[in-house]
PDB file of C-alpha atoms in Angstrom:
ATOM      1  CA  UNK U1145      -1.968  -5.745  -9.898  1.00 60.00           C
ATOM      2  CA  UNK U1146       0.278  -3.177  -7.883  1.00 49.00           C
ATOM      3  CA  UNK U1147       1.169   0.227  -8.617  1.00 45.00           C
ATOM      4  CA  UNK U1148       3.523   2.586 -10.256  1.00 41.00           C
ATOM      5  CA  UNK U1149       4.378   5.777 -11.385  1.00 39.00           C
ATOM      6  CA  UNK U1150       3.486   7.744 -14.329  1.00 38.00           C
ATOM      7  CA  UNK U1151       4.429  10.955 -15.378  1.00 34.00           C
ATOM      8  CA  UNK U1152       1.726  13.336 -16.027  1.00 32.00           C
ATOM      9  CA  UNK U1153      -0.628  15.317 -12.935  1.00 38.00           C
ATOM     10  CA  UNK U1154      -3.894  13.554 -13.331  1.00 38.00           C
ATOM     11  CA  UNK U1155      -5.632  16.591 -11.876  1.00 39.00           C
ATOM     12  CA  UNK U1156      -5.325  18.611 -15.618  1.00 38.00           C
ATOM     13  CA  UNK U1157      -7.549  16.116 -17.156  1.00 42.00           C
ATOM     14  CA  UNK U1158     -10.646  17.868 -15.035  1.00 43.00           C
ATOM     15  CA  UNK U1159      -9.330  21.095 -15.855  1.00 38.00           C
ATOM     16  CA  UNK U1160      -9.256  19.940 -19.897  1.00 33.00           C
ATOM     17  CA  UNK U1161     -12.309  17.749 -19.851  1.00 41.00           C
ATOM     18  CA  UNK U1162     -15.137  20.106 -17.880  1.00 42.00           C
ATOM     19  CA  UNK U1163     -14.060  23.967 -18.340  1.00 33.00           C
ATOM     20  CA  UNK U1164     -17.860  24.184 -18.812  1.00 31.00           C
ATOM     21  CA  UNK U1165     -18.386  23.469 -15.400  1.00 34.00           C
ATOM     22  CA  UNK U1166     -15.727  24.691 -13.434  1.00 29.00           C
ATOM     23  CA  UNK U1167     -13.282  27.581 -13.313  1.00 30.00           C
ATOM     24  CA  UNK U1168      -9.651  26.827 -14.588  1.00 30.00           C
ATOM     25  CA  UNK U1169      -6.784  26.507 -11.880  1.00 34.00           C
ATOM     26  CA  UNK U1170      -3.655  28.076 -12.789  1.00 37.00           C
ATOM     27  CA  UNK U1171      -1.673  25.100 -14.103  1.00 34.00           C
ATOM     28  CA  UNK U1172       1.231  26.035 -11.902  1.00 35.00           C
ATOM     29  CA  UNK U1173      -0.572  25.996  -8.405  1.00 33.00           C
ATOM     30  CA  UNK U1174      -1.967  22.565  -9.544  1.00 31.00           C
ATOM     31  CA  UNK U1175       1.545  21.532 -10.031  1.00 32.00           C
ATOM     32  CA  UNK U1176       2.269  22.752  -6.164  1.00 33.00           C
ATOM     33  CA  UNK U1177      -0.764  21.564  -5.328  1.00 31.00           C
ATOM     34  CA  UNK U1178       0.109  17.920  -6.383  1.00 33.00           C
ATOM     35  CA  UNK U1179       2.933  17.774  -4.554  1.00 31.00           C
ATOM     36  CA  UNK U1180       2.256  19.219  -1.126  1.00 34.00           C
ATOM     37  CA  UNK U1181       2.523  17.221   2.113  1.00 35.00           C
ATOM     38  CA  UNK U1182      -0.744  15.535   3.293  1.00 31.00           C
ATOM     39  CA  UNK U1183      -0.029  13.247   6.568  1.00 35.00           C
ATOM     40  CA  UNK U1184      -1.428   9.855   6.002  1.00 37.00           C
ATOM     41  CA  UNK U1185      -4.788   8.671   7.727  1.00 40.00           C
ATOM     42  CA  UNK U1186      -3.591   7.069  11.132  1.00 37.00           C
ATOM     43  CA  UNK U1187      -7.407   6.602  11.389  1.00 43.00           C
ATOM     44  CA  UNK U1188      -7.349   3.550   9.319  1.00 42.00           C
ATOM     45  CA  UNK U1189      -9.529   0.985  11.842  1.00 43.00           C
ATOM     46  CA  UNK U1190     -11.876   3.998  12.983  1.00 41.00           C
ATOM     47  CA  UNK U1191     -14.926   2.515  11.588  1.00 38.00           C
ATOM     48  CA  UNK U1192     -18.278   3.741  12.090  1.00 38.00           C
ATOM     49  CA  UNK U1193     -21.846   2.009  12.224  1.00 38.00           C
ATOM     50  CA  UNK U1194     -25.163   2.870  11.863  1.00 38.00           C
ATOM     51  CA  UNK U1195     -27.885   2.321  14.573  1.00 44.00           C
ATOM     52  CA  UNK U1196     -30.963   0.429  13.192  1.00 45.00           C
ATOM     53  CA  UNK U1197     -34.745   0.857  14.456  1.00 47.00           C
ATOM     54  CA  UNK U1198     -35.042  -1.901  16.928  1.00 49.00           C
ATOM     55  CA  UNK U1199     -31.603  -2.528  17.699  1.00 47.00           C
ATOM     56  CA  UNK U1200     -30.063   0.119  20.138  1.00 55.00           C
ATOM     57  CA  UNK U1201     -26.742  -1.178  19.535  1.00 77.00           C
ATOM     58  CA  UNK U1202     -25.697  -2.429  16.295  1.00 89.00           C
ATOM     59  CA  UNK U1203     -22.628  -3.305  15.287  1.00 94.00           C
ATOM     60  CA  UNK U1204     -22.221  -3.483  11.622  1.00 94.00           C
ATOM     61  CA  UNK U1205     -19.235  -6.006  10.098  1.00 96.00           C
ATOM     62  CA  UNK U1206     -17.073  -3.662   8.206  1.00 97.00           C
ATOM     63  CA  UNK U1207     -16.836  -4.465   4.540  1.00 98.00           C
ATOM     64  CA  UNK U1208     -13.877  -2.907   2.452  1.00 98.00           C
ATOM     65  CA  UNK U1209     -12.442  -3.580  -1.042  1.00 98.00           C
ATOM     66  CA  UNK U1210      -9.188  -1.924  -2.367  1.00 98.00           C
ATOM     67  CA  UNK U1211      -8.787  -0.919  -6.194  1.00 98.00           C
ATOM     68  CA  UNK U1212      -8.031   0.373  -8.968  1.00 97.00           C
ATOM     69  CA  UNK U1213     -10.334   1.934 -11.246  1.00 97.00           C
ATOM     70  CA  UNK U1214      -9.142   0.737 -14.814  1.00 96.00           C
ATOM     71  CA  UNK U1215      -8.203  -2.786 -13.425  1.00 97.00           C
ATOM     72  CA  UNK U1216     -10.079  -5.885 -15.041  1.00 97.00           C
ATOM     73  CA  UNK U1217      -9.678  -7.539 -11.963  1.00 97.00           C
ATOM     74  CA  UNK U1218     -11.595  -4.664 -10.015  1.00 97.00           C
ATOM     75  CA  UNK U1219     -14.620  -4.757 -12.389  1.00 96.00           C
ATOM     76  CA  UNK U1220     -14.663  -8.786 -12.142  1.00 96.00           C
ATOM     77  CA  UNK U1221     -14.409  -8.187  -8.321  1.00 97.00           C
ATOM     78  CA  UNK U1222     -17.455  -5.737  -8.216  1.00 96.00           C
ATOM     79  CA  UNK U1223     -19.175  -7.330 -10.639  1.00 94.00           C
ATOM     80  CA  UNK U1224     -18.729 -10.890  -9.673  1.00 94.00           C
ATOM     81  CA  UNK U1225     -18.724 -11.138  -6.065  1.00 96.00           C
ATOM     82  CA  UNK U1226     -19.299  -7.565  -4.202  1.00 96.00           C
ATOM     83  CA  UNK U1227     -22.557  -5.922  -5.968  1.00 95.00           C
ATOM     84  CA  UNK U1228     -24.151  -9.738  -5.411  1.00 94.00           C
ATOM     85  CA  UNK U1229     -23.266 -10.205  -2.184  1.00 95.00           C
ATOM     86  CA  UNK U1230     -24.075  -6.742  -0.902  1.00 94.00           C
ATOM     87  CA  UNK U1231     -27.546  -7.342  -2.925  1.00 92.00           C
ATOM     88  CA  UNK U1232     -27.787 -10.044  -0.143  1.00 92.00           C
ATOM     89  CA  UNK U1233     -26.538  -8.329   2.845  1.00 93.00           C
ATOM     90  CA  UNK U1234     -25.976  -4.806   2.568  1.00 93.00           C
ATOM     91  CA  UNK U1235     -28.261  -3.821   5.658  1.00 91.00           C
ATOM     92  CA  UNK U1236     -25.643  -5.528   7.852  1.00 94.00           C
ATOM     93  CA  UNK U1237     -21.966  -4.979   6.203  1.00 95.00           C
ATOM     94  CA  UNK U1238     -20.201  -1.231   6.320  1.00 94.00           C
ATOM     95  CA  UNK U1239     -18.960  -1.076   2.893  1.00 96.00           C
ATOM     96  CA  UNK U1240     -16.224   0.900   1.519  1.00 95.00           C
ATOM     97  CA  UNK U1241     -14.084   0.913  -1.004  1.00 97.00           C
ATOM     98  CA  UNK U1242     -10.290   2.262  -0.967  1.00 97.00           C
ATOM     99  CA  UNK U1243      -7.705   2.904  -3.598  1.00 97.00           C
ATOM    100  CA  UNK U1244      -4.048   1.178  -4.482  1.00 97.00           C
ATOM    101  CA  UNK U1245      -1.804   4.239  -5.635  1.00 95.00           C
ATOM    102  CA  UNK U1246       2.138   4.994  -4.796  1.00 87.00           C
ATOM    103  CA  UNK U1247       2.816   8.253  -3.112  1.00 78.00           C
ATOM    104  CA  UNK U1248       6.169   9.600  -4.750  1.00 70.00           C
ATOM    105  CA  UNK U1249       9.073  10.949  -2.480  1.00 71.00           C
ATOM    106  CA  UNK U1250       7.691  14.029  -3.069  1.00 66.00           C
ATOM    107  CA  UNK U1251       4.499  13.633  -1.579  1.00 59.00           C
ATOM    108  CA  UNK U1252       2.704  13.123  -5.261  1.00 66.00           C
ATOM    109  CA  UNK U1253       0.292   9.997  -6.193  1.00 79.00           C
ATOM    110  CA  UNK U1254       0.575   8.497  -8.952  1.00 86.00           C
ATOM    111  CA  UNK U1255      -1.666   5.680 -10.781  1.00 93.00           C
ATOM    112  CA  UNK U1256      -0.252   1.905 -12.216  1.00 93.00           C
ATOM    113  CA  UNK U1257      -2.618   2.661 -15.707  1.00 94.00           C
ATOM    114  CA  UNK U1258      -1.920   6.926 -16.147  1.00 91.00           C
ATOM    115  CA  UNK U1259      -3.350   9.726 -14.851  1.00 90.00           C
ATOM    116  CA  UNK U1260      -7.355   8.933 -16.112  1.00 93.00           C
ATOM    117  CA  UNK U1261      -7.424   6.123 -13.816  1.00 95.00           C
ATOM    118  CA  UNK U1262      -6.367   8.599 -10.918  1.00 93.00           C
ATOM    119  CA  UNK U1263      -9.317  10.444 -11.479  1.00 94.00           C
ATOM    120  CA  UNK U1264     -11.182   7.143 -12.027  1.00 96.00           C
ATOM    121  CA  UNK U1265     -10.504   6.954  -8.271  1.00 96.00           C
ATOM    122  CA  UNK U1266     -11.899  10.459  -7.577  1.00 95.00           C
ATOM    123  CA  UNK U1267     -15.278   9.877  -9.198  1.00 97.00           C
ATOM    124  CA  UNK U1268     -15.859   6.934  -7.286  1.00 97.00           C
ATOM    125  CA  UNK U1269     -14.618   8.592  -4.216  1.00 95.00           C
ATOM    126  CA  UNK U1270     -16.705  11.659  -5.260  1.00 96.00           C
ATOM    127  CA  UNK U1271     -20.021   9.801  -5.961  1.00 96.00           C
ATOM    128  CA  UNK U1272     -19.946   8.203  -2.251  1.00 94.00           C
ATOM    129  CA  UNK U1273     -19.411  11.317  -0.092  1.00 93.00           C
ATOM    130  CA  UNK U1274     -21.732  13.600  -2.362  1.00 92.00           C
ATOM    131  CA  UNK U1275     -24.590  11.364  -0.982  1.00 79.00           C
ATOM    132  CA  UNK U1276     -23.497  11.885   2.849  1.00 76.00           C
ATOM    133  CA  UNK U1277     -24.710  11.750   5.663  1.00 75.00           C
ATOM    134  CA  UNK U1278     -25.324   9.772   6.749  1.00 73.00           C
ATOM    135  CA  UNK U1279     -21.562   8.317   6.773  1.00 75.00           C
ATOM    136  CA  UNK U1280     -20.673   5.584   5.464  1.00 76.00           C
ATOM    137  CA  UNK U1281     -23.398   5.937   2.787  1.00 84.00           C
ATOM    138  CA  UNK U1282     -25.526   3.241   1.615  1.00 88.00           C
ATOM    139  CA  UNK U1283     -23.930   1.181  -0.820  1.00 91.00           C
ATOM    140  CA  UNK U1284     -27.271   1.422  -2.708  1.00 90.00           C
ATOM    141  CA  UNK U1285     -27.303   5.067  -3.136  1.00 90.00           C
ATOM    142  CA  UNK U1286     -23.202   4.999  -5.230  1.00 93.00           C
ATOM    143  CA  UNK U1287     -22.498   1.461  -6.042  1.00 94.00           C
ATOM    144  CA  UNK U1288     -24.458   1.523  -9.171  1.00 93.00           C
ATOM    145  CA  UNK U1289     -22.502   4.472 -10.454  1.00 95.00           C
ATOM    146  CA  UNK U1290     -19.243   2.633  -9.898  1.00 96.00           C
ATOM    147  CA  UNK U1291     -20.578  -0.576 -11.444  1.00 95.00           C
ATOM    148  CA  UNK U1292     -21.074   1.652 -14.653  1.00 94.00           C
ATOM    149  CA  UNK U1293     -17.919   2.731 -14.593  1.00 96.00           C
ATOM    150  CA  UNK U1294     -15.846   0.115 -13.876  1.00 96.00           C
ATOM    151  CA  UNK U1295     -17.756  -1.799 -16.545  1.00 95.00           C
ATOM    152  CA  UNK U1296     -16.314   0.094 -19.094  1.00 96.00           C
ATOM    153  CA  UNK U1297     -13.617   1.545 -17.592  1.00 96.00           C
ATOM    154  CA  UNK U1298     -11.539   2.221 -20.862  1.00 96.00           C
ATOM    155  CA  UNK U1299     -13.750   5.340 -21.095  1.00 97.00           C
ATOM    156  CA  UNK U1300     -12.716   6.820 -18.203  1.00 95.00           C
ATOM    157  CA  UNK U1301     -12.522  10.044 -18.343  1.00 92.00           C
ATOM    158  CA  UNK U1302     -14.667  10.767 -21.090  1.00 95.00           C
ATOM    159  CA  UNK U1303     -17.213  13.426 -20.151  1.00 95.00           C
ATOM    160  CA  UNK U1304     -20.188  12.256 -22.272  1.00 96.00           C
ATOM    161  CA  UNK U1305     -19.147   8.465 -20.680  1.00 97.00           C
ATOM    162  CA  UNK U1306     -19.050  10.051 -16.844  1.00 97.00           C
ATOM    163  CA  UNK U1307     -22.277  11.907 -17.577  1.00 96.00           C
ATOM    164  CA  UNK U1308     -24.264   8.933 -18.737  1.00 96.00           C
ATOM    165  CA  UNK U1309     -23.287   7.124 -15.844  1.00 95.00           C
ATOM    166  CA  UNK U1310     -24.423   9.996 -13.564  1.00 95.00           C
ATOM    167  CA  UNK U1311     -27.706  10.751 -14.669  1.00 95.00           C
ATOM    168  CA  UNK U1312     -28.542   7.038 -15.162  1.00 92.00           C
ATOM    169  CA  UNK U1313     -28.107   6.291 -11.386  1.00 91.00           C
ATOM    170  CA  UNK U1314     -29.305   8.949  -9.981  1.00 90.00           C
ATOM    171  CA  UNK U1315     -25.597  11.055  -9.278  1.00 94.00           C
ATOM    172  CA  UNK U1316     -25.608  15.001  -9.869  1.00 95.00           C
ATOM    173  CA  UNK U1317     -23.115  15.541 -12.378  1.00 96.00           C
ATOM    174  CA  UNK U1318     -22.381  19.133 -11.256  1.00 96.00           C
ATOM    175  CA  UNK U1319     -21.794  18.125  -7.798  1.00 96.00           C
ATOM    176  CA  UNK U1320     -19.637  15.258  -8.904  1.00 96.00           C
ATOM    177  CA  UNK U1321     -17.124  17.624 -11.087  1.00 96.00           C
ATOM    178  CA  UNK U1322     -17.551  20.201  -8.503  1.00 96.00           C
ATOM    179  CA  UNK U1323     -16.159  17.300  -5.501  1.00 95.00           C
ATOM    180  CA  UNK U1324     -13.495  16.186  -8.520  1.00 94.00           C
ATOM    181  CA  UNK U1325     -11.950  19.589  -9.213  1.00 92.00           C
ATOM    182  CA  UNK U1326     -12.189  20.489  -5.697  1.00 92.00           C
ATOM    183  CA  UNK U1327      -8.425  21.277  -4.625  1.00 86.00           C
ATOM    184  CA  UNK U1328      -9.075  21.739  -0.628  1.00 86.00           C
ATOM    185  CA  UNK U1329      -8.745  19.389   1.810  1.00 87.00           C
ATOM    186  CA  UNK U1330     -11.777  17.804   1.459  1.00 88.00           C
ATOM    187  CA  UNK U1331     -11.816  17.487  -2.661  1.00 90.00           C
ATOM    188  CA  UNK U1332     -11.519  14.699  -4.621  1.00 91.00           C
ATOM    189  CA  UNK U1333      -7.443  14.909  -4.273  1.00 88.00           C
ATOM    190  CA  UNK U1334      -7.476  14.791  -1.029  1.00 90.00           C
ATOM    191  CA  UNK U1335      -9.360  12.469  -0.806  1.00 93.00           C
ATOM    192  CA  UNK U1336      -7.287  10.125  -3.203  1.00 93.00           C
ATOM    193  CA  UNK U1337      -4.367  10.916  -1.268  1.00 90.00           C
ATOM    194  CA  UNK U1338      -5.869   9.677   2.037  1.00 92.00           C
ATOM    195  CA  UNK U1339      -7.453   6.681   0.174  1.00 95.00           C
ATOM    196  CA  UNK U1340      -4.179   5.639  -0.780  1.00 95.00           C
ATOM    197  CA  UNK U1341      -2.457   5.907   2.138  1.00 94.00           C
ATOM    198  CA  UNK U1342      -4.828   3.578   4.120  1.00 96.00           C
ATOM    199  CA  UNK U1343      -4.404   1.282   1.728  1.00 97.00           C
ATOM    200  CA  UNK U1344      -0.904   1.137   2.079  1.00 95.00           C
ATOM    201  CA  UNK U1345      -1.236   1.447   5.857  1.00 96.00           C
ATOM    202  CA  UNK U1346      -2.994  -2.078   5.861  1.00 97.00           C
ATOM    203  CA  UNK U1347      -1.058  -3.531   2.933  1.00 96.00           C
ATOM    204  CA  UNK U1348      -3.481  -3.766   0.238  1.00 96.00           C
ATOM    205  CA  UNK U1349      -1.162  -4.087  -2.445  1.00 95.00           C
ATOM    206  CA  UNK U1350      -3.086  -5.894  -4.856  1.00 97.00           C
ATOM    207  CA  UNK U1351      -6.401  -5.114  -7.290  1.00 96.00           C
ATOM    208  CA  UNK U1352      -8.589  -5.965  -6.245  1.00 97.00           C
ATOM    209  CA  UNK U1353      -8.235  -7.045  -2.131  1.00 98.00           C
ATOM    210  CA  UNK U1354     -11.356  -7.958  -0.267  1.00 98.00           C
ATOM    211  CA  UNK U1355     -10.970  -7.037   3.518  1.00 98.00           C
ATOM    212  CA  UNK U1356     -13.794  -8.235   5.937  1.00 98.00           C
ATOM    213  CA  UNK U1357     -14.219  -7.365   9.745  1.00 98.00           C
ATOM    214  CA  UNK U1358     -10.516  -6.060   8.848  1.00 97.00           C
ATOM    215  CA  UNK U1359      -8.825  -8.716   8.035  1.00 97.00           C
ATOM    216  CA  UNK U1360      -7.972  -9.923   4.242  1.00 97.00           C
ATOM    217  CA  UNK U1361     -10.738 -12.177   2.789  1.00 97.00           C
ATOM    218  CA  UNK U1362     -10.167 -12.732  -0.216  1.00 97.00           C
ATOM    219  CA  UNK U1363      -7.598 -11.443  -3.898  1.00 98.00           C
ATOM    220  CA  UNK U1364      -8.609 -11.226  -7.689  1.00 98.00           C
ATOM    221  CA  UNK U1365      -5.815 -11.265  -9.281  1.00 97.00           C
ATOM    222  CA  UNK U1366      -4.967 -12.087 -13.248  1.00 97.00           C
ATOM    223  CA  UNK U1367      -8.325 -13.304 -13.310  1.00 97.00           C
ATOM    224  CA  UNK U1368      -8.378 -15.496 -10.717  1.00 97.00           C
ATOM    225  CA  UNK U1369      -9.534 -15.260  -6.936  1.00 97.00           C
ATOM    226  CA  UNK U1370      -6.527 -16.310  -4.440  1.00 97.00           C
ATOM    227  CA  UNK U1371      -5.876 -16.562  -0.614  1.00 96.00           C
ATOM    228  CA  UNK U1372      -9.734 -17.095  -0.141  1.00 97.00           C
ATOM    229  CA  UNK U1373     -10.404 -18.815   3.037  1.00 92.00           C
ATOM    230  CA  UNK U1374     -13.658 -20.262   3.258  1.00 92.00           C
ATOM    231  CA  UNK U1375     -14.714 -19.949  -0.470  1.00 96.00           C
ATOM    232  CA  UNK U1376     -14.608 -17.557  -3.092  1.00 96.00           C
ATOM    233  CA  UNK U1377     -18.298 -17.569  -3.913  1.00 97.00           C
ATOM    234  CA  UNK U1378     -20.956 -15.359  -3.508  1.00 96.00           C
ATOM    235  CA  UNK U1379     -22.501 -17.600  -0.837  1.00 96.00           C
ATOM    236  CA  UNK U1380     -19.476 -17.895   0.781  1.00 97.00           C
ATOM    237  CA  UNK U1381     -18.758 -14.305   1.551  1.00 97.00           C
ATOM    238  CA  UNK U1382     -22.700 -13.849   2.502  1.00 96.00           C
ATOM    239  CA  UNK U1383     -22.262 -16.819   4.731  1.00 96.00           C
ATOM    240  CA  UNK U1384     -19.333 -15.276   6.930  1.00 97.00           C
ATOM    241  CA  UNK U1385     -20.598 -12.263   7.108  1.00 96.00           C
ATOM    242  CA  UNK U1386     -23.533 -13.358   8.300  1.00 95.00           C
ATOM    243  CA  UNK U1387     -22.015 -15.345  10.810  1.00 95.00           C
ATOM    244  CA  UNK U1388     -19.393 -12.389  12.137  1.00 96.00           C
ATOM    245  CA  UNK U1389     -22.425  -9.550  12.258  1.00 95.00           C
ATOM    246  CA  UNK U1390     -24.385 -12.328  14.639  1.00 94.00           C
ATOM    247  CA  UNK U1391     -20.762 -12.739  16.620  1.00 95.00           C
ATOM    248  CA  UNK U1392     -20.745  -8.852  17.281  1.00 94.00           C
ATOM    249  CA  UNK U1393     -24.595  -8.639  18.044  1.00 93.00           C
ATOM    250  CA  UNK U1394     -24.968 -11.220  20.499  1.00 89.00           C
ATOM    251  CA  UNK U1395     -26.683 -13.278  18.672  1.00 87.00           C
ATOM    252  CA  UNK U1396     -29.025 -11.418  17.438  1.00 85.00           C
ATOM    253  CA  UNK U1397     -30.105 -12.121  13.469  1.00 83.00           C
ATOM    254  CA  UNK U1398     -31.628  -9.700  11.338  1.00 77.00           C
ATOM    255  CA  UNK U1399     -30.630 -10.519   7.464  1.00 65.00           C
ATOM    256  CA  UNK U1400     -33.297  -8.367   6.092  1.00 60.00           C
ATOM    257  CA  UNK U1401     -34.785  -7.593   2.925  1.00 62.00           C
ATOM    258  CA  UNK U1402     -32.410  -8.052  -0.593  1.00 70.00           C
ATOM    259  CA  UNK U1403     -31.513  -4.003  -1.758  1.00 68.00           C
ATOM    260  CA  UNK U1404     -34.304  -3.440  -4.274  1.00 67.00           C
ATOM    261  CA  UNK U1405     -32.094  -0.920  -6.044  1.00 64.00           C
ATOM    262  CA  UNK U1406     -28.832  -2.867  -6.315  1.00 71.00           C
ATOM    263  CA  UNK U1407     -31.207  -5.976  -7.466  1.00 70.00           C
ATOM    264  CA  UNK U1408     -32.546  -3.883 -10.473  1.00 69.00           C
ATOM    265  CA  UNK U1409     -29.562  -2.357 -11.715  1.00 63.00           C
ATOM    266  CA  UNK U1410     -27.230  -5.558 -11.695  1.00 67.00           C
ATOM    267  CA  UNK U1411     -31.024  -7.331 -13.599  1.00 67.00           C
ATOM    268  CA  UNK U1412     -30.671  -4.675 -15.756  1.00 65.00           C
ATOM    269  CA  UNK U1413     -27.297  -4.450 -16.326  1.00 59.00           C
ATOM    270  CA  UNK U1414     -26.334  -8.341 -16.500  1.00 54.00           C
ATOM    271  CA  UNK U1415     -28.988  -8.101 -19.839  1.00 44.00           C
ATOM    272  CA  UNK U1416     -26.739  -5.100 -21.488  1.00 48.00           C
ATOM    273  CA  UNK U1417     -23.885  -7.597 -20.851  1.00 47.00           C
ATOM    274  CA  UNK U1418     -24.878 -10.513 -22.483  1.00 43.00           C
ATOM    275  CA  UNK U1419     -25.988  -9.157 -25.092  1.00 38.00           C
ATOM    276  CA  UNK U1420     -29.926  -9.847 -25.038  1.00 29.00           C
TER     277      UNK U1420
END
């Protein structure tokens, strides 16, 4: 899938959805706001890794998928190959997940499926850096609040459908609508705006693009996986990474333990969706 423009600031949805929670912008600095010049990230293959007990050194394989947040073929994505795999491995991969958008010529973004699914972006975004530091986060500690979301992502943005998927894995509500309405340079906008950038920086054009160690891996698209070197499965993508994170660390193999928290929620979950 690959973007486009729509017409209407996706930022006003906050404003209309959670007035409880947050004080009202003036709809006319949101329009300025929306349209004011952020440089793109240059920063696109700084990549940080965490230093495990025991290994001094650690280089962690860099693990990055680029979205959309209504797409079918970014739930499938998550669902199918990414949540599993990172069940497997996530004590060894970087993970991250960017956003497909089109910047407009006057410095605007704008979603392929409306405005909601720009702020889709912005609560996934949100979730991950409201559980910093240590940066990147663990996958563990947002992942299952995006795998709720993107599950039923026609929902997005209703309040009572964002809220359920907050409290039920562990997310603070407040400090999610207080990173999405968040205007400044480090609010949920921002942060969209930067997100899409670096994904047009490496040309991730498509939902959903599976980048590992930096280089493309892997595409869903309509359904089906394409350009998948080496496999499509989850044992496939465990298996390389595997292989690259023993590459980078001389050797050295430490697979770990599976993520007890990513295992129970997609148990849990994979019950709700068949039906039982």
């Amino acid at each position: 899938m690959s973007s486009s423009r729509v017409a209407i600031p996706f930022i006003l949805v906050v404003v209309i959805l959670y007035t409880s929670y947050i004080a009202t912008p003036d709809p006319g600095a949101l329009a300025s706001f929306l349209t004011r010049d952020y440089p793109p990230n240059h920063n696109v293959d700084n990549q940080q890794s965490l230093r495990a007990p025991g290994l001094a050194a650690e280089i962690k394989v860099p693990l990055e998928i680029h979205i959309m947040s209504k797409c079918p073929d970014a739930r499938d994505c998550l669902e199918q190959l990414i949540a599993p795999t990172l069940e497997e491995i996530e004590s060894l991969v970087d993970f991250q997940m960017s956003f497909i958008g089109r910047p407009t010529a006057d410095d605007g973004v704008f979603c392929m499926h409306g405005p909601s699914e720009c702020l889709g972006n912005i609560l996934h975004l949100c979730s991950a850096k409201i559980n910093t530091p240590p940066s990147p986060p663990p996958a563990h500690t947002y992942l299952p609040f995006s795998l709720c979301l993107i599950h039923d992502f026609k929902n997005i943005p209703e309040r009572e459908f964002v809220e359920g998927c907050a409290d039920k894995n562990g997310i603070d509500f407040q400090k999610l609508n207080d990173c999405a309405s968040d205007m400044g340079p480090d609010g949920g906008l921002s942060m969209l705006r930067n997100s899409v950038e670096r994904s047009r920086a490496l040309e991730a054009e498509t939902s959903c693009t599976v980048r590992v160690d930096g280089k493309k891996r892997c595409v869903r698209d309509g359904g089906k996986w394409k350009d998948c070197d080496g496999g499509s499965d989850i044992e496939d993508l465990v298996r390389d990474i595997k292989k690259i994170y023993k590459e980078k660390n001389g050797g050295h193999e430490r697979f770990g333990e599976k993520s007890k928290k990513l295992s129970e929620w997609i148990e849990s979950e994979r019950i709700i969706w068949t039906g039982h």
